[in-house]
Each structure stands twice: as C-alpha cells, then as structure tokens.
Amino acid sequence: ALSAQGARPGRGSGRGGGGSDKSLRGSSSTSKIESGGEGIGPGGAGELASLRQQWGYVEMLLRRPVATQSDLTALSEGVRRGQHFTATLKRDAARLGMRRGALSRAVLPFDEQTSTLDQANVAARRNALAPEAKALLEKGAMTSEQLSALTASATALRGFMRVKISDDADLDQAESALDDLDRFLSDLNDAARRNGVGTFGLLQQVAS
C-alpha cells in the first residue's frame, strides 16, 4: 500500500495552494529568474488550480522536496526508471512463473524486519542475497547482472517514493503512483510551453 495517504486528484479540478513544501516557495522575482517569464497569469487560473491539486497529491508521494531544477530532472529520471522497473518485473515474473511480489521480495536488499523508513537508507541494506534470489541464480533462471539491475532499480524506486513493493497489491499501487507522477510532469511541461516559461519556474508558482 502507499505509505502516503490522500485522495488522488481528478484532472481539471482545482484547490488552494496550501500544504506545499516551503523549499519551493520563492518570491515572484525568483520565479521569473528560474522560468524566464512571468508564469501563468490570471487568465490561466483554472490551469494553475489543476496543477496545484495534482502537486498536492504528488508531493505526498515523494521522500525529498523538489528544491532545484536538478531535483526536478532527477525526479523525471526516477519516474522513467521506476516505470521501466515495474514493466521489467512484470515480464520477468511471467517468464519465471512467479508472482510479481515474490520476485520483488527476492531482489530487494532488505531483511523482513527492516522498517519502511530504513528501506530507503543505504546503511540498512543486507549484503547477502535472499534465499529466493540465490535459488534463481543457481537454477540459471536469472543472471547476476539481471538480478543486480532489478535490485538497483527497486532500491532507487523505494528511495525517492513513499511506496512499498513487497506484494502484488503494493506493486499495483506503485505503478499507479508512477503514472500519476508521470502525468503531472507531462502536464507541467505542457503548461510551461503554452505559457512560455521554464518548467521549474512554473513548479515554484504551483507550489506557492
């Protein structure tokens, strides 16, 4: 299940701008510098409200604030990598005749007793392979490179999003959350292009 609580926003509906991370709240002059423009004007109030509603949900999914353009770029890359991981996990699980959750548990570098918060902490990772992972390698069902790639992607996903990926239901919700993040970033980019502003500058306005 998702660790963050809150209703997923519908597209096209608005809300107030409260509850956003303070690190993104800048002066209008800062937004102009970052965006290369004035942002969305009064005529785009509906569009801005829709983005703010999406951001309110998206922000709860993230473990770290998006405080810089580099953070926003890293978020976009993380979403793409997460979507590739869930697609690869689904394909490999079908090939191996396993449930996705079972394969995910096999590749995750965490003990069963590791807390949700510690799962995002590099220091909490186990060095030894899980018995299920060892069995996959011994049978030749997966190569060490394939296993390592899945482990790295699973760890990266847990590191930037407040999601669990230990069973099929968790993975369904993780996929849905990744889709929501991808949709928000796409809508943010589209709005920035329409209004002739930079994407991060617009995000600052959305979060203010």
mmCIF file of C-alpha atoms in Angstrom:
data_model
loop_
_atom_site.group_PDB
_atom_site.id
_atom_site.type_symbol
_atom_site.label_atom_id
_atom_site.label_comp_id
_atom_site.label_asym_id
_atom_site.label_seq_id
_atom_site.Cartn_x
_atom_site.Cartn_y
_atom_site.Cartn_z
ATOM 1 C CA ALA A 1 0.000 0.000 0.000
ATOM 2 C CA LEU A 2 1.046 3.577 -0.471
ATOM 3 C CA SER A 3 2.782 4.984 2.571
ATOM 4 C CA ALA A 4 1.445 8.454 1.824
ATOM 5 C CA GLN A 5 -2.234 8.998 2.484
ATOM 6 C CA GLY A 6 -4.578 11.196 0.497
ATOM 7 C CA ALA A 7 -7.069 11.136 -2.311
ATOM 8 C CA ARG A 8 -5.747 11.081 -5.845
ATOM 9 C CA PRO A 9 -6.821 14.280 -7.567
ATOM 10 C CA GLY A 10 -9.080 14.257 -10.565
ATOM 11 C CA ARG A 11 -7.864 16.047 -13.654
ATOM 12 C CA GLY A 12 -9.157 19.530 -14.264
ATOM 13 C CA SER A 13 -10.359 20.284 -10.704
ATOM 14 C CA GLY A 14 -8.742 22.901 -8.511
ATOM 15 C CA ARG A 15 -7.730 23.521 -4.927
ATOM 16 C CA GLY A 16 -5.959 26.132 -2.882
ATOM 17 C CA GLY A 17 -2.200 26.350 -2.798
ATOM 18 C CA GLY A 18 -1.693 25.386 0.870
ATOM 19 C CA GLY A 19 0.331 22.415 2.070
ATOM 20 C CA SER A 20 3.189 22.594 -0.424
ATOM 21 C CA ASP A 21 6.817 22.240 0.593
ATOM 22 C CA LYS A 22 8.248 25.558 1.772
ATOM 23 C CA SER A 23 11.537 24.955 -0.033
ATOM 24 C CA LEU A 24 9.709 25.578 -3.302
ATOM 25 C CA ARG A 25 8.075 28.801 -2.187
ATOM 26 C CA GLY A 26 10.042 31.652 -3.664
ATOM 27 C CA SER A 27 9.498 35.317 -4.365
ATOM 28 C CA SER A 28 7.975 36.297 -7.685
ATOM 29 C CA SER A 29 11.354 37.643 -8.764
ATOM 30 C CA THR A 30 12.945 34.239 -8.129
ATOM 31 C CA SER A 31 10.250 32.558 -10.183
ATOM 32 C CA LYS A 32 10.867 34.962 -13.043
ATOM 33 C CA ILE A 33 14.580 34.233 -12.987
ATOM 34 C CA GLU A 34 14.051 30.474 -12.959
ATOM 35 C CA SER A 35 11.249 30.459 -15.515
ATOM 36 C CA GLY A 36 12.408 33.085 -17.951
ATOM 37 C CA GLY A 37 8.932 34.638 -17.803
ATOM 38 C CA GLU A 38 6.066 35.778 -15.619
ATOM 39 C CA GLY A 39 4.477 32.378 -15.042
ATOM 40 C CA ILE A 40 0.770 31.671 -15.545
ATOM 41 C CA GLY A 41 -1.242 34.877 -15.460
ATOM 42 C CA PRO A 42 -4.768 35.486 -14.110
ATOM 43 C CA GLY A 43 -6.283 34.127 -17.309
ATOM 44 C CA GLY A 44 -4.836 30.691 -16.527
ATOM 45 C CA ALA A 45 -6.275 30.386 -13.011
ATOM 46 C CA GLY A 46 -8.049 27.134 -13.824
ATOM 47 C CA GLU A 47 -4.918 25.566 -15.253
ATOM 48 C CA LEU A 48 -2.893 26.664 -12.239
ATOM 49 C CA ALA A 49 -5.512 25.305 -9.832
ATOM 50 C CA SER A 50 -5.476 21.933 -11.606
ATOM 51 C CA LEU A 51 -1.686 21.707 -11.384
ATOM 52 C CA ARG A 52 -1.815 22.660 -7.701
ATOM 53 C CA GLN A 53 -4.274 19.882 -6.984
ATOM 54 C CA GLN A 54 -2.063 17.364 -8.758
ATOM 55 C CA TRP A 55 1.011 18.658 -6.931
ATOM 56 C CA GLY A 56 -0.676 18.339 -3.536
ATOM 57 C CA TYR A 57 -1.056 14.598 -4.119
ATOM 58 C CA VAL A 58 2.299 14.121 -5.854
ATOM 59 C CA GLU A 59 4.183 15.889 -3.069
ATOM 60 C CA MET A 60 2.945 13.333 -0.527
ATOM 61 C CA LEU A 61 4.464 10.530 -2.603
ATOM 62 C CA LEU A 62 7.970 11.994 -2.573
ATOM 63 C CA ARG A 63 10.561 11.362 0.113
ATOM 64 C CA ARG A 64 12.526 14.521 -0.704
ATOM 65 C CA PRO A 65 11.497 18.058 -1.682
ATOM 66 C CA VAL A 66 11.965 19.267 -5.253
ATOM 67 C CA ALA A 67 14.001 22.351 -4.408
ATOM 68 C CA THR A 68 16.067 22.882 -7.568
ATOM 69 C CA GLN A 69 15.985 22.289 -11.307
ATOM 70 C CA SER A 70 18.369 19.361 -10.728
ATOM 71 C CA ASP A 71 15.867 17.844 -8.282
ATOM 72 C CA LEU A 72 13.120 18.133 -10.900
ATOM 73 C CA THR A 73 15.328 16.498 -13.539
ATOM 74 C CA ALA A 74 16.203 13.692 -11.112
ATOM 75 C CA LEU A 75 12.511 13.185 -10.356
ATOM 76 C CA SER A 76 11.707 12.814 -14.047
ATOM 77 C CA GLU A 77 14.530 10.310 -14.459
ATOM 78 C CA GLY A 78 13.380 8.437 -11.350
ATOM 79 C CA VAL A 79 9.857 8.104 -12.716
ATOM 80 C CA ARG A 80 11.130 6.707 -16.019
ATOM 81 C CA ARG A 81 13.395 4.267 -14.204
ATOM 82 C CA GLY A 82 10.566 3.221 -11.893
ATOM 83 C CA GLN A 83 8.235 2.543 -14.807
ATOM 84 C CA HIS A 84 10.947 0.502 -16.513
ATOM 85 C CA PHE A 85 11.435 -1.485 -13.285
ATOM 86 C CA THR A 86 7.754 -2.358 -12.876
ATOM 87 C CA ALA A 87 7.496 -3.357 -16.549
ATOM 88 C CA THR A 88 10.639 -5.499 -16.338
ATOM 89 C CA LEU A 89 9.479 -7.091 -13.084
ATOM 90 C CA LYS A 90 6.129 -7.989 -14.665
ATOM 91 C CA ARG A 91 7.823 -9.527 -17.712
ATOM 92 C CA ASP A 92 10.381 -11.499 -15.674
ATOM 93 C CA ALA A 93 7.791 -12.732 -13.168
ATOM 94 C CA ALA A 94 5.632 -14.065 -16.022
ATOM 95 C CA ARG A 95 8.658 -15.761 -17.580
ATOM 96 C CA LEU A 96 9.626 -17.378 -14.276
ATOM 97 C CA GLY A 97 6.086 -18.345 -13.293
ATOM 98 C CA MET A 98 6.298 -16.218 -10.138
ATOM 99 C CA ARG A 99 4.095 -13.574 -8.628
ATOM 100 C CA ARG A 100 5.500 -10.079 -9.079
ATOM 101 C CA GLY A 101 5.579 -9.539 -5.322
ATOM 102 C CA ALA A 102 7.582 -12.711 -4.746
ATOM 103 C CA LEU A 103 10.171 -11.661 -7.311
ATOM 104 C CA SER A 104 10.294 -8.146 -5.877
ATOM 105 C CA ARG A 105 10.944 -9.507 -2.374
ATOM 106 C CA ALA A 106 13.700 -11.698 -3.784
ATOM 107 C CA VAL A 107 15.560 -8.783 -5.346
ATOM 108 C CA LEU A 108 15.007 -6.212 -2.573
ATOM 109 C CA PRO A 109 18.163 -5.774 -0.474
ATOM 110 C CA PHE A 110 16.225 -5.566 2.809
ATOM 111 C CA ASP A 111 15.535 -8.003 5.613
ATOM 112 C CA GLU A 112 11.948 -8.859 6.513
ATOM 113 C CA GLN A 113 12.369 -6.898 9.766
ATOM 114 C CA THR A 114 13.658 -3.722 8.095
ATOM 115 C CA SER A 115 11.296 -0.801 8.744
ATOM 116 C CA THR A 116 9.696 1.103 5.891
ATOM 117 C CA LEU A 117 11.777 4.200 6.639
ATOM 118 C CA ASP A 118 15.026 2.239 6.841
ATOM 119 C CA GLN A 119 14.354 0.602 3.481
ATOM 120 C CA ALA A 120 15.316 3.903 1.836
ATOM 121 C CA ASN A 121 18.548 4.010 3.826
ATOM 122 C CA VAL A 122 21.627 2.546 2.137
ATOM 123 C CA ALA A 123 23.081 1.524 5.513
ATOM 124 C CA ALA A 124 20.109 -0.761 6.162
ATOM 125 C CA ARG A 125 20.666 -2.935 3.096
ATOM 126 C CA ARG A 126 21.739 -6.516 3.559
ATOM 127 C CA ASN A 127 24.844 -7.762 1.832
ATOM 128 C CA ALA A 128 23.775 -11.393 1.429
ATOM 129 C CA LEU A 129 21.328 -12.444 -1.264
ATOM 130 C CA ALA A 130 17.855 -13.574 -0.260
ATOM 131 C CA PRO A 131 17.373 -17.372 -0.468
ATOM 132 C CA GLU A 132 14.900 -16.853 -3.327
ATOM 133 C CA ALA A 133 17.463 -14.813 -5.254
ATOM 134 C CA LYS A 134 20.138 -17.466 -4.696
ATOM 135 C CA ALA A 135 17.751 -20.112 -5.990
ATOM 136 C CA LEU A 136 17.080 -18.116 -9.157
ATOM 137 C CA LEU A 137 20.806 -17.801 -9.803
ATOM 138 C CA GLU A 138 21.515 -21.472 -9.072
ATOM 139 C CA LYS A 139 18.794 -22.602 -11.477
ATOM 140 C CA GLY A 140 20.084 -20.260 -14.160
ATOM 141 C CA ALA A 141 16.696 -18.526 -14.242
ATOM 142 C CA MET A 142 18.383 -15.147 -13.944
ATOM 143 C CA THR A 143 21.912 -13.894 -14.410
ATOM 144 C CA SER A 144 23.689 -11.942 -11.703
ATOM 145 C CA GLU A 145 23.575 -8.892 -13.986
ATOM 146 C CA GLN A 146 19.799 -9.156 -14.366
ATOM 147 C CA LEU A 147 19.374 -9.595 -10.636
ATOM 148 C CA SER A 148 21.669 -6.670 -9.834
ATOM 149 C CA ALA A 149 19.806 -4.417 -12.277
ATOM 150 C CA LEU A 150 16.453 -5.249 -10.681
ATOM 151 C CA THR A 151 17.874 -4.710 -7.204
ATOM 152 C CA ALA A 152 19.312 -1.320 -8.133
ATOM 153 C CA SER A 153 16.051 -0.182 -9.732
ATOM 154 C CA ALA A 154 13.921 -1.431 -6.834
ATOM 155 C CA THR A 155 16.169 0.350 -4.338
ATOM 156 C CA ALA A 156 16.070 3.567 -6.363
ATOM 157 C CA LEU A 157 12.261 3.461 -6.509
ATOM 158 C CA ARG A 158 11.951 2.946 -2.753
ATOM 159 C CA GLY A 159 14.494 5.711 -2.239
ATOM 160 C CA PHE A 160 12.510 8.514 -3.855
ATOM 161 C CA MET A 161 8.869 7.419 -3.447
ATOM 162 C CA ARG A 162 6.827 6.567 -0.368
ATOM 163 C CA VAL A 163 5.645 3.220 -1.690
ATOM 164 C CA LYS A 164 6.016 -0.434 -0.783
ATOM 165 C CA ILE A 165 6.740 -3.058 -3.429
ATOM 166 C CA SER A 166 6.627 -6.291 -1.432
ATOM 167 C CA ASP A 167 3.451 -7.834 -2.893
ATOM 168 C CA ASP A 168 1.287 -7.602 -5.997
ATOM 169 C CA ALA A 169 -1.132 -5.103 -4.440
ATOM 170 C CA ASP A 170 1.780 -2.868 -3.448
ATOM 171 C CA LEU A 171 3.144 -3.037 -6.976
ATOM 172 C CA ASP A 172 -0.237 -2.172 -8.496
ATOM 173 C CA GLN A 173 -0.345 0.953 -6.334
ATOM 174 C CA ALA A 174 3.291 1.779 -7.112
ATOM 175 C CA GLU A 175 2.521 1.586 -10.846
ATOM 176 C CA SER A 176 -0.491 3.846 -10.368
ATOM 177 C CA ALA A 177 1.577 6.332 -8.354
ATOM 178 C CA LEU A 178 4.281 6.373 -11.035
ATOM 179 C CA ASP A 179 1.621 7.039 -13.662
ATOM 180 C CA ASP A 180 0.309 9.946 -11.566
ATOM 181 C CA LEU A 181 3.801 11.391 -11.270
ATOM 182 C CA ASP A 182 4.399 10.977 -14.993
ATOM 183 C CA ARG A 183 1.067 12.660 -15.785
ATOM 184 C CA PHE A 184 1.838 15.593 -13.503
ATOM 185 C CA LEU A 185 5.267 16.129 -15.049
ATOM 186 C CA SER A 186 3.777 15.926 -18.540
ATOM 187 C CA ASP A 187 1.026 18.416 -17.655
ATOM 188 C CA LEU A 188 3.589 20.714 -16.022
ATOM 189 C CA ASN A 189 5.794 20.634 -19.144
ATOM 190 C CA ASP A 190 2.828 21.248 -21.430
ATOM 191 C CA ALA A 191 1.649 24.217 -19.344
ATOM 192 C CA ALA A 192 5.161 25.674 -19.280
ATOM 193 C CA ARG A 193 5.385 25.503 -23.073
ATOM 194 C CA ARG A 194 1.955 27.061 -23.557
ATOM 195 C CA ASN A 195 2.833 29.945 -21.250
ATOM 196 C CA GLY A 196 6.402 30.445 -22.475
ATOM 197 C CA VAL A 197 8.013 29.768 -19.087
ATOM 198 C CA GLY A 198 10.513 27.300 -17.649
ATOM 199 C CA THR A 199 9.228 24.099 -16.060
ATOM 200 C CA PHE A 200 10.901 24.586 -12.685
ATOM 201 C CA GLY A 201 9.838 28.213 -12.508
ATOM 202 C CA LEU A 202 6.250 27.106 -13.107
ATOM 203 C CA LEU A 203 6.581 24.443 -10.405
ATOM 204 C CA GLN A 204 7.628 27.184 -7.985
ATOM 205 C CA GLN A 205 4.455 29.073 -8.848
ATOM 206 C CA VAL A 206 2.345 25.920 -8.491
ATOM 207 C CA ALA A 207 3.835 25.221 -5.050
ATOM 208 C CA SER A 208 3.495 28.799 -3.767
#
